[in-house]
Every structure is written in structure tokens, then in C-alpha cells.
PDB file of C-alpha atoms and ligand atoms in Angstrom:
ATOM      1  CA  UNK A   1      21.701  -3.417 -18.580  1.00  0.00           C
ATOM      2  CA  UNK A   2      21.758  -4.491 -22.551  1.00  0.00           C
ATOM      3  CA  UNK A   3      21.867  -2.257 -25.174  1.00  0.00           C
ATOM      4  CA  UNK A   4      18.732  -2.950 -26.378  1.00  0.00           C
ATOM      5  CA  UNK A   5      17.170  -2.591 -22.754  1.00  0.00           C
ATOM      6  CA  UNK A   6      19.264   0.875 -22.865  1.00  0.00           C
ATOM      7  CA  UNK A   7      17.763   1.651 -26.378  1.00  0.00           C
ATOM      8  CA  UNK A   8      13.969   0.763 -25.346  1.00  0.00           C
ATOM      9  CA  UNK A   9      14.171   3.330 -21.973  1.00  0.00           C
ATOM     10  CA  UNK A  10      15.037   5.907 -25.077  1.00  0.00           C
ATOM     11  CA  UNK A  11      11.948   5.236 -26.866  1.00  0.00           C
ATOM     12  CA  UNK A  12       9.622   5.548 -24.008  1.00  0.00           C
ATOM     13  CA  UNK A  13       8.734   9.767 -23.625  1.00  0.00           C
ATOM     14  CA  UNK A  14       8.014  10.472 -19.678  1.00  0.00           C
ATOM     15  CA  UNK A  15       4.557  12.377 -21.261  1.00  0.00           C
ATOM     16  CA  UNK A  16       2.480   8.930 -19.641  1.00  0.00           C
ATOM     17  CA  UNK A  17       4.525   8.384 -16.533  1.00  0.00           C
ATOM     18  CA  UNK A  18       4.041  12.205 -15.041  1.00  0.00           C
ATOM     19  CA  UNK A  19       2.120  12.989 -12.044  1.00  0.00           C
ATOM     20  CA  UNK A  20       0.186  16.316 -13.882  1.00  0.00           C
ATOM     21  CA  UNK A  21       0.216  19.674 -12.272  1.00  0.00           C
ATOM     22  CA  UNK A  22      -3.353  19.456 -11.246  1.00  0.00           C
ATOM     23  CA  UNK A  23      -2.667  16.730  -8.670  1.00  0.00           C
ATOM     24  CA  UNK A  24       0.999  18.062  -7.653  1.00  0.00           C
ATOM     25  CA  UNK A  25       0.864  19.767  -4.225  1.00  0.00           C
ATOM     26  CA  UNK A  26       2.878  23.063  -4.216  1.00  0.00           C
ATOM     27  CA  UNK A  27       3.067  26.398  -2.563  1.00  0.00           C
ATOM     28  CA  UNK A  28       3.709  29.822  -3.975  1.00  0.00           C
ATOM     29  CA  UNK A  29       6.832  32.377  -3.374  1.00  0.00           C
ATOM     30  CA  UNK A  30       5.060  34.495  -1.658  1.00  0.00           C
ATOM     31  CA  UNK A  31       3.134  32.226   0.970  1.00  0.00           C
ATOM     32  CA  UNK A  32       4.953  32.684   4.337  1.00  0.00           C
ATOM     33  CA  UNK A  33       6.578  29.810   5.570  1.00  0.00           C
ATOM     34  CA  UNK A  34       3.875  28.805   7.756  1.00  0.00           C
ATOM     35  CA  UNK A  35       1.802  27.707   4.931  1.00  0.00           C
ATOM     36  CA  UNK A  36       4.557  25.635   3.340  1.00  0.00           C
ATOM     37  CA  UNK A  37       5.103  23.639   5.731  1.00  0.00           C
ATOM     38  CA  UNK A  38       1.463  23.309   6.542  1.00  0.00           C
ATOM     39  CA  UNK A  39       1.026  21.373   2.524  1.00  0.00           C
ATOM     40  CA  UNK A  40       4.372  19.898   3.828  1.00  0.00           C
ATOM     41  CA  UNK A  41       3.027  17.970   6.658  1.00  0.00           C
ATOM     42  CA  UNK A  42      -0.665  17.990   5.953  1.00  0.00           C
ATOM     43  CA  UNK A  43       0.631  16.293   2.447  1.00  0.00           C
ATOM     44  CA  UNK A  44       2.783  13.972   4.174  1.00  0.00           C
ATOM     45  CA  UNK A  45       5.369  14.899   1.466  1.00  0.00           C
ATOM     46  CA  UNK A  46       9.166  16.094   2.194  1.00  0.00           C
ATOM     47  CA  UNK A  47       9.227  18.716  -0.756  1.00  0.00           C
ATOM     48  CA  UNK A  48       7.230  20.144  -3.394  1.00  0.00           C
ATOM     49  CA  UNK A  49       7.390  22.690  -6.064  1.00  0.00           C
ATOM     50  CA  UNK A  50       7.340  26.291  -5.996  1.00  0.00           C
ATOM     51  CA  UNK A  51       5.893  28.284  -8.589  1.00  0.00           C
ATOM     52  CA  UNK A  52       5.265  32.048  -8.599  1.00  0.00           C
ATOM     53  CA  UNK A  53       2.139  33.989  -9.429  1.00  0.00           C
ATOM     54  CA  UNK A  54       1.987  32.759 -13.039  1.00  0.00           C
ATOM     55  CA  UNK A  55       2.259  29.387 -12.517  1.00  0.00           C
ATOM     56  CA  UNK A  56       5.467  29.186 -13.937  1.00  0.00           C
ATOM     57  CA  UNK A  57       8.553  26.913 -11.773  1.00  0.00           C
ATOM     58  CA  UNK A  58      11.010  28.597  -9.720  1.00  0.00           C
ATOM     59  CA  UNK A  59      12.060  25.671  -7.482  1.00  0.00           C
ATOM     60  CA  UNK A  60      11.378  23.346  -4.645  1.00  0.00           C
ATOM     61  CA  UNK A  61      10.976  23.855  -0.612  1.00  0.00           C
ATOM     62  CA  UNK A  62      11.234  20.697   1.606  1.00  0.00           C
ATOM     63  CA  UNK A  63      10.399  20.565   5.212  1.00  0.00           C
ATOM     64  CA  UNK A  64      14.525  20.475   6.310  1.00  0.00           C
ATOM     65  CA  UNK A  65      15.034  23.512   4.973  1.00  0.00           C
ATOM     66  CA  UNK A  66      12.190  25.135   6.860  1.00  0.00           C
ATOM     67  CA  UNK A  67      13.303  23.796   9.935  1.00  0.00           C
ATOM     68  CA  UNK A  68      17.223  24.809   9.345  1.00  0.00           C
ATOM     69  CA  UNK A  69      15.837  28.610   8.742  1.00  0.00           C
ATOM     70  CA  UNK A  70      13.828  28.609  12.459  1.00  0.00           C
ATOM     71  CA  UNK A  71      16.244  26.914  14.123  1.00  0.00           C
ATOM     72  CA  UNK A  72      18.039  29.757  16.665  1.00  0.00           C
ATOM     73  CA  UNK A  73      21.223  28.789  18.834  1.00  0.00           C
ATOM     74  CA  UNK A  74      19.144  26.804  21.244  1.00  0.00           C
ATOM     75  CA  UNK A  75      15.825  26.781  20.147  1.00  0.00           C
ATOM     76  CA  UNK A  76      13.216  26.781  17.132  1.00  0.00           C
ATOM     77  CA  UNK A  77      12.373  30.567  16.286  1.00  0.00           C
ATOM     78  CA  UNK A  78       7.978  29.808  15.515  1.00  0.00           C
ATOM     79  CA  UNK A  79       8.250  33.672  14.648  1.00  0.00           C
ATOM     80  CA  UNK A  80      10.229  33.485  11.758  1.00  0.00           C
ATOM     81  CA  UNK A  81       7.465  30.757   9.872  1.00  0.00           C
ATOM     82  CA  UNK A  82       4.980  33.968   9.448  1.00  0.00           C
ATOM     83  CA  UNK A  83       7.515  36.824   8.867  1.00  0.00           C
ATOM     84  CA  UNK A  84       9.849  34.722   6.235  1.00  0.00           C
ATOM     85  CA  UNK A  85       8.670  33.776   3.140  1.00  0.00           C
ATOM     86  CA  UNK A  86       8.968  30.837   0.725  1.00  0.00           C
ATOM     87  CA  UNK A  87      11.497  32.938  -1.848  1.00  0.00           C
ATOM     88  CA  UNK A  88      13.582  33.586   1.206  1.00  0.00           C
ATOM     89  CA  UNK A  89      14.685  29.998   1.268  1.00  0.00           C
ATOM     90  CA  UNK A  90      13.329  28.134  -1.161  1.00  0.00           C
ATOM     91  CA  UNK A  91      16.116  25.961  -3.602  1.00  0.00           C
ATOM     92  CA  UNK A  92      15.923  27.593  -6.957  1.00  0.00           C
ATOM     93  CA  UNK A  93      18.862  25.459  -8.367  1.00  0.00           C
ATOM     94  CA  UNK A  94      17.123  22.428  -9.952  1.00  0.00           C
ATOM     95  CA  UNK A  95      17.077  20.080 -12.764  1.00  0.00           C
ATOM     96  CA  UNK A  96      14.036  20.329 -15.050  1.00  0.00           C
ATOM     97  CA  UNK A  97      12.426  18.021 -17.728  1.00  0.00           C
ATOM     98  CA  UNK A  98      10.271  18.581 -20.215  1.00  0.00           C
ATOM     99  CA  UNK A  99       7.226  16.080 -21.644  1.00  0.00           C
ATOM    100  CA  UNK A 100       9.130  15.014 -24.657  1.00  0.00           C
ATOM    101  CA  UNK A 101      12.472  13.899 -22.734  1.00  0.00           C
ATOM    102  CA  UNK A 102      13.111  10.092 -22.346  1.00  0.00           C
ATOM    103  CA  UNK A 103      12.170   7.636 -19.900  1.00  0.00           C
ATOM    104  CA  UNK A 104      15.860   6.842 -19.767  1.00  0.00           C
ATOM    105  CA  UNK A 105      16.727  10.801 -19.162  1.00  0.00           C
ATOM    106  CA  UNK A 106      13.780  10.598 -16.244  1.00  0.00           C
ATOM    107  CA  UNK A 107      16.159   7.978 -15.415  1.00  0.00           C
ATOM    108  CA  UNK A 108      19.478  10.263 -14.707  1.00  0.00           C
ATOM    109  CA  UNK A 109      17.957  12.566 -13.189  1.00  0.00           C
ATOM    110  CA  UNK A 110      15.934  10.858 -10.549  1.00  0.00           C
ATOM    111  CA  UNK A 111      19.477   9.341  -9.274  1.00  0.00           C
ATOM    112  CA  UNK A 112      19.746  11.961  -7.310  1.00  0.00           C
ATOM    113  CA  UNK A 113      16.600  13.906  -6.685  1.00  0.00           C
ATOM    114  CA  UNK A 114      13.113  11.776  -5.687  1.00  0.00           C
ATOM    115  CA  UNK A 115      11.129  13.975  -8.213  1.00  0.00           C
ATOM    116  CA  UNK A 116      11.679  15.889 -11.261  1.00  0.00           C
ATOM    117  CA  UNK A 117       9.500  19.084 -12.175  1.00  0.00           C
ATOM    118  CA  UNK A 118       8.459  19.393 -15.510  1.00  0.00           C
ATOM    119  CA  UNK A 119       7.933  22.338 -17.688  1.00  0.00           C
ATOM    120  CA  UNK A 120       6.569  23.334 -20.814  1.00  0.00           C
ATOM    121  CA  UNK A 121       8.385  25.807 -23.687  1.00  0.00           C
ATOM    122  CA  UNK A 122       7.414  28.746 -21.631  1.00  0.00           C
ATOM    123  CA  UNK A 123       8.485  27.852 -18.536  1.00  0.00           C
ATOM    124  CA  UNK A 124       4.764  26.946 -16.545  1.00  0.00           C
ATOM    125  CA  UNK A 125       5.001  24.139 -14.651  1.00  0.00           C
ATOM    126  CA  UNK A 126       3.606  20.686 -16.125  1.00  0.00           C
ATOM    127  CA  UNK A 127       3.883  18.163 -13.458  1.00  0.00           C
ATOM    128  CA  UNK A 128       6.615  16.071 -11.841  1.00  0.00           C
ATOM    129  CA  UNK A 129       8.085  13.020 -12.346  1.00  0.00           C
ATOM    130  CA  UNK A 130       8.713  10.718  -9.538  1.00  0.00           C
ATOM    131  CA  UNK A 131      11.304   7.867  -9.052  1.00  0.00           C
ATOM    132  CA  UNK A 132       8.379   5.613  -8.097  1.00  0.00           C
ATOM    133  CA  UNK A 133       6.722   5.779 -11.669  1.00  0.00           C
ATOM    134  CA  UNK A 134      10.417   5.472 -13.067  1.00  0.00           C
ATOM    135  CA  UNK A 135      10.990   2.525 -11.083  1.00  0.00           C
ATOM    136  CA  UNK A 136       7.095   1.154 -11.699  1.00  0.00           C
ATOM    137  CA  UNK A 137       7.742   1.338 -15.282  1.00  0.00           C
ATOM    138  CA  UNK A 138      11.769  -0.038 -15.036  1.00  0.00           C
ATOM    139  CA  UNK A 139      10.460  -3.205 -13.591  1.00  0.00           C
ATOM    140  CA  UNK A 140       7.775  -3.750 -16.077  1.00  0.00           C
ATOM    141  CA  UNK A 141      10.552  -3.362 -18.867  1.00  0.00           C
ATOM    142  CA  UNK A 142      12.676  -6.368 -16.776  1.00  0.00           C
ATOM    143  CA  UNK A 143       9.581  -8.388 -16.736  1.00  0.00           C
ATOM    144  CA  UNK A 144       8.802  -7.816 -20.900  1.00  0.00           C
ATOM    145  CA  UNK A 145      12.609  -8.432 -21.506  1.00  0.00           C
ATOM    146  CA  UNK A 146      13.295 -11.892 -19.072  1.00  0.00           C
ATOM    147  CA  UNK A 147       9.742 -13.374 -20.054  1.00  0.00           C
ATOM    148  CA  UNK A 148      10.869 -12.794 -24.385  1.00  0.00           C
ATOM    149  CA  UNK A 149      14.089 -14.737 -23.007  1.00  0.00           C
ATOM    150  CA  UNK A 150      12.332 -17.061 -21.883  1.00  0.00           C
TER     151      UNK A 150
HETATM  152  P1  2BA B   1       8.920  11.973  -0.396  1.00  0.00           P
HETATM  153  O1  2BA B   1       7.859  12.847   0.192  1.00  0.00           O
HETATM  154  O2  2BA B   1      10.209  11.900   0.369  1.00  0.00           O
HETATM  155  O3  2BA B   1       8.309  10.540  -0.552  1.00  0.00           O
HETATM  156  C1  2BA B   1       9.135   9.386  -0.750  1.00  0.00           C
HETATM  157  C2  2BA B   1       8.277   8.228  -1.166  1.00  0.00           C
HETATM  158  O4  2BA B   1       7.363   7.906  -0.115  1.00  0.00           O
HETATM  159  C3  2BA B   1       7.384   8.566  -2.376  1.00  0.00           C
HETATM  160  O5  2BA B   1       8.143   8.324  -3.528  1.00  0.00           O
HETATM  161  C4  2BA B   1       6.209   7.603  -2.201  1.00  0.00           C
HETATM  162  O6  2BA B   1       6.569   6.304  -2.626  1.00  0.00           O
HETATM  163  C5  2BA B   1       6.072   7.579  -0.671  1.00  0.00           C
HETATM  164  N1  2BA B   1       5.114   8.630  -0.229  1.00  0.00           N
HETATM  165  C6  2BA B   1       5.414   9.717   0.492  1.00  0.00           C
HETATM  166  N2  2BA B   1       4.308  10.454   0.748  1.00  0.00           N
HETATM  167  C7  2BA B   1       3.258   9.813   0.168  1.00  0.00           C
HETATM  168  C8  2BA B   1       1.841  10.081   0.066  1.00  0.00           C
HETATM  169  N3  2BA B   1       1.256  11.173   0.651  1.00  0.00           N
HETATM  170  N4  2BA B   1       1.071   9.206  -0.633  1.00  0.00           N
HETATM  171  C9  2BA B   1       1.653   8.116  -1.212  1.00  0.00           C
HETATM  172  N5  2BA B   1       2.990   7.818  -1.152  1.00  0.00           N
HETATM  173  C10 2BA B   1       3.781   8.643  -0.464  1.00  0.00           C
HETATM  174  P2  2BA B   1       7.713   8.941  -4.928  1.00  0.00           P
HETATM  175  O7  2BA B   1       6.286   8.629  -5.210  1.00  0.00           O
HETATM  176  O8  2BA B   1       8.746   8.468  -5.905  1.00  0.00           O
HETATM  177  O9  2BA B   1       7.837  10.518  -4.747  1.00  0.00           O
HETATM  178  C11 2BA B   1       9.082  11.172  -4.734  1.00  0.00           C
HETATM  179  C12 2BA B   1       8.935  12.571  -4.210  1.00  0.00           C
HETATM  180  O10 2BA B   1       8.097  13.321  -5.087  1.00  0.00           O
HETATM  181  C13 2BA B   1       8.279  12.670  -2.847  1.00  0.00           C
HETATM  182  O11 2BA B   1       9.284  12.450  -1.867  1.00  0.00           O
HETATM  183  C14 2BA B   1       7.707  14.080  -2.873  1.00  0.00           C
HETATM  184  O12 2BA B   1       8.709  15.039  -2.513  1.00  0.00           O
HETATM  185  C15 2BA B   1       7.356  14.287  -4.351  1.00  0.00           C
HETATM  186  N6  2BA B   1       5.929  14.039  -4.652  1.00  0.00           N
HETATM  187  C16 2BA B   1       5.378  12.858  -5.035  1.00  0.00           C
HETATM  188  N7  2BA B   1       4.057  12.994  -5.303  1.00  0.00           N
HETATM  189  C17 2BA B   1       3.758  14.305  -5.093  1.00  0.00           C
HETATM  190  C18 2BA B   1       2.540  15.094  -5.195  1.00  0.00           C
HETATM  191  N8  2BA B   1       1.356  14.579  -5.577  1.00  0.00           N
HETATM  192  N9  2BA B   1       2.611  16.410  -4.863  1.00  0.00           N
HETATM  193  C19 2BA B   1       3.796  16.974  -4.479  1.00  0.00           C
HETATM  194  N10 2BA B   1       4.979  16.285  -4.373  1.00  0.00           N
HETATM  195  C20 2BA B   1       4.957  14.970  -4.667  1.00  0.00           C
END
């Protein structure tokens, strides 16, 4: 990628590209398992955030996870979903953004995880930002750039 491509995915701030909070599926740390992967599956989504009673982040659950905590010696312990909770398991070790980073630090970070959670000063989450609006709005940046070559 050119310079000035690199310089232009700088520019752009993440604040239009984000999926906001309201429309994020998530569970809470204290929900038993149960109901996590319930929004899991019901969602159709492989992880989401977790946020505690505040609304503020703590981290993200995905449906693997879940499944690795049942799963006994030979079979899948169902007991464990309603006596172990989200907090028990949940991956608290995450990259955050915040509305005013670049689209172009959206862009390292969503090289390795599918979505980013965003925060605000305080810590409450904001929304998320997935590698399919980076992507989206990568693509439309190719298009501006090869059509002013043109
Ligand atoms: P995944 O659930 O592994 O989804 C991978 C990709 O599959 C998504 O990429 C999207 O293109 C498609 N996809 C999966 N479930 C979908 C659904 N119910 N409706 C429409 N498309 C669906 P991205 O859109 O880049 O999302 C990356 C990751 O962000 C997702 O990974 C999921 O973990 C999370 N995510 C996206 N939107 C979310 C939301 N509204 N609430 C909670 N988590 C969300």
C-alpha cells in the first residue's frame, strides 16, 4: 500500500464505522453459562462482549470456550452451563479502542481478532468494531484511489 493510501486510513476516525452498543449482543459476568451461550447461538455469533453490572467492558466469551469448560473426560458436563458463570471463563485479556483511534489502528488490531470493543474515557462500553466494516470501508478507499489513477 502507498504512503498516501497509508496516510488517508490515518485520517479516517473508526467513530462512523462502529457497530454502537445498543445493537451489540452481549451477556453479563454474572449470567450463568447457560445464558451465554443461549445469545451465542440464538445470535448466530461466535463471541461477544462481556460487560459487568455497570455497563462497563471486562472482556469477551465465545461459544469454544463454553464448550472446552463442559467438556468432561468422555462426555459434555450440561450441569456445569447453570452452576458456572460467565466470569469463571470468560477472556478478560483484550485489545480495546476507543472512538477517536484511526481507521488504520482499527486496521492492526482486527488482524488478529474479528471484532474490536470500544470504550469510552471511563471505561463503559461503546460498541465494537468489526473486520467487515474495516474491510467495507478498505475497499471503498482502493476504488477512490485506482479510479483518481485513472
Ligand atoms: P463471527 O460470529 O465469527 O462472524 C464472522 C462473520 O460472519 C461476521 O464478520 C459476519 O460477516 C458474518 N456473520 C456472522 N454472524 C452473522 C449475523 N448474525 N448476521 C450477519 N452476519 C453474520 P464481522 O461482521 O466482521 O463480525 C466479526 C465478529 O464480530 C463476529 O464474528 C462476532 O463475534 C462479532 N459481532 C459482529 N456483529 C456483532 C453484534 N451485532 N453483536 C455481537 N457481536 C457481533
Amino acid at each position: 500500500m502507498s504512503l498516501i493510501q497509508d496516510k488517508q486510513l490515518a485520517e479516517i476516525s473508526i467513530n462512523d464505522l462502529l457497530i454502537p452498543s445498543e445493537k451489540v449482543a452481549h451477556v453479563q459476568l454474572n449470567n450463568p453459562l447457560e445464558h451465554a451461550l443461549l445469545v451465542l447461538v440464538k445470535s448466530g455469533y461466535s463471541a461477544v462482549p462481556v460487560l459487568d453490572a455497570s455497563y462497563k467492558l471486562v472482556g469477551i466469551i465465545g461459544k469454544t470456550v463454553i464448550l472446552n469448560q463442559i467438556l468432561g473426560l468422555e462426555n459434555f458436563e450440561i450441569e456445569k452451563l447453570s452452576s458456572m458463570k460467565v466470569k469463571e471463563v470468560l477472556n478478560r485479556d483484550i485489545p480495546t479502542l476507543t472512538r477517536e483511534n484511526s481507521l488504520l489502528d482499527g486496521l492492526n488490531a482486527v488482524i488478529d481478532h474479528p471484532f474490536i470493543c470500544l470504550v469510552d474515557k471511563e471505561g463503559y462500553f461503546d460498541g465494537i468494531l468489526t473486520r467487515r466494516a474495516i474491510l467495507k470501508e478498505i475497499k471503498k478507499n482502493i476504488y477512490v484511489n485506482s479510479y483518481k489513477k485513472h
